[in-house]
Amino acid sequence: MKLAFPLALALILAACGVETASTAATAAALKKQEMEQGKKTMEQMQQKIDQANLQAQQRTEQAGGER
């Protein structure tokens, strides 16, 4: 009986540790996913900016040729 309480307490604390580790792993996975999505969004925006710059350059060249 004297051993039952410390053993039960140790099991409860170990279970809390596993749950905490699992929660941390889940949070880390979500952060990684957020970072990857942010990177993808940034790349898409850069492509749009590059495309807009190219179109502006083409318009400038066309306007120069019309004079």
mmCIF file of C-alpha atoms in Angstrom:
data_model
loop_
_atom_site.group_PDB
_atom_site.id
_atom_site.type_symbol
_atom_site.label_atom_id
_atom_site.label_comp_id
_atom_site.label_asym_id
_atom_site.label_seq_id
_atom_site.Cartn_x
_atom_site.Cartn_y
_atom_site.Cartn_z
ATOM 1 C CA MET A 1 0.000 0.000 0.000
ATOM 2 C CA LYS A 2 2.868 2.359 0.772
ATOM 3 C CA LEU A 3 4.191 1.766 -2.737
ATOM 4 C CA ALA A 4 0.831 2.182 -4.479
ATOM 5 C CA PHE A 5 0.517 5.952 -3.967
ATOM 6 C CA PRO A 6 4.021 6.879 -5.222
ATOM 7 C CA LEU A 7 3.600 4.500 -8.148
ATOM 8 C CA ALA A 8 0.217 6.004 -9.066
ATOM 9 C CA LEU A 9 1.656 9.505 -8.742
ATOM 10 C CA ALA A 10 4.598 8.586 -10.969
ATOM 11 C CA LEU A 11 2.239 7.167 -13.614
ATOM 12 C CA ILE A 12 0.056 10.288 -13.537
ATOM 13 C CA LEU A 13 3.074 12.564 -13.878
ATOM 14 C CA ALA A 14 4.469 10.447 -16.706
ATOM 15 C CA ALA A 15 1.129 10.636 -18.509
ATOM 16 C CA CYS A 16 1.154 14.428 -18.133
ATOM 17 C CA GLY A 17 4.653 14.507 -19.592
ATOM 18 C CA VAL A 18 3.563 12.465 -22.590
ATOM 19 C CA GLU A 19 0.558 14.712 -23.133
ATOM 20 C CA THR A 20 2.746 17.821 -22.871
ATOM 21 C CA ALA A 21 5.241 16.394 -25.353
ATOM 22 C CA SER A 22 2.420 15.454 -27.705
ATOM 23 C CA THR A 23 0.929 18.947 -27.452
ATOM 24 C CA ALA A 24 4.335 20.515 -28.140
ATOM 25 C CA ALA A 25 4.840 18.272 -31.170
ATOM 26 C CA THR A 26 1.413 19.206 -32.505
ATOM 27 C CA ALA A 27 2.110 22.908 -31.995
ATOM 28 C CA ALA A 28 5.453 22.565 -33.756
ATOM 29 C CA ALA A 29 3.821 20.776 -36.692
ATOM 30 C CA LEU A 30 1.208 23.541 -36.968
ATOM 31 C CA LYS A 31 3.908 26.229 -36.890
ATOM 32 C CA LYS A 32 5.828 24.404 -39.616
ATOM 33 C CA GLN A 33 2.675 24.220 -41.732
ATOM 34 C CA GLU A 34 2.009 27.938 -41.166
ATOM 35 C CA MET A 35 5.567 28.776 -42.200
ATOM 36 C CA GLU A 36 5.316 26.675 -45.346
ATOM 37 C CA GLN A 37 1.996 28.324 -46.260
ATOM 38 C CA GLY A 38 3.499 31.751 -45.618
ATOM 39 C CA LYS A 39 6.458 30.924 -47.840
ATOM 40 C CA LYS A 40 4.124 29.748 -50.600
ATOM 41 C CA THR A 41 2.071 32.945 -50.312
ATOM 42 C CA MET A 42 5.239 35.042 -50.441
ATOM 43 C CA GLU A 43 6.419 33.246 -53.584
ATOM 44 C CA GLN A 44 3.032 33.779 -55.249
ATOM 45 C CA MET A 45 3.104 37.478 -54.390
ATOM 46 C CA GLN A 46 6.646 37.786 -55.776
ATOM 47 C CA GLN A 47 5.489 36.202 -59.032
ATOM 48 C CA LYS A 48 2.618 38.682 -59.254
ATOM 49 C CA ILE A 49 4.978 41.590 -58.565
ATOM 50 C CA ASP A 50 7.407 40.342 -61.221
ATOM 51 C CA GLN A 51 4.553 39.983 -63.699
ATOM 52 C CA ALA A 52 3.279 43.501 -62.942
ATOM 53 C CA ASN A 53 6.797 44.913 -63.359
ATOM 54 C CA LEU A 54 7.170 43.146 -66.690
ATOM 55 C CA GLN A 55 3.834 44.515 -67.910
ATOM 56 C CA ALA A 56 4.799 48.032 -66.792
ATOM 57 C CA GLN A 57 8.106 47.721 -68.616
ATOM 58 C CA GLN A 58 6.344 46.528 -71.782
ATOM 59 C CA ARG A 59 3.913 49.456 -71.620
ATOM 60 C CA THR A 60 6.796 51.871 -71.181
ATOM 61 C CA GLU A 61 8.555 50.411 -74.216
ATOM 62 C CA GLN A 62 5.353 50.560 -76.277
ATOM 63 C CA ALA A 63 4.729 54.164 -75.239
ATOM 64 C CA GLY A 64 8.277 55.078 -76.254
ATOM 65 C CA GLY A 65 7.808 53.519 -79.671
ATOM 66 C CA GLU A 66 4.593 55.434 -80.341
ATOM 67 C CA ARG A 67 6.234 58.869 -80.224
#
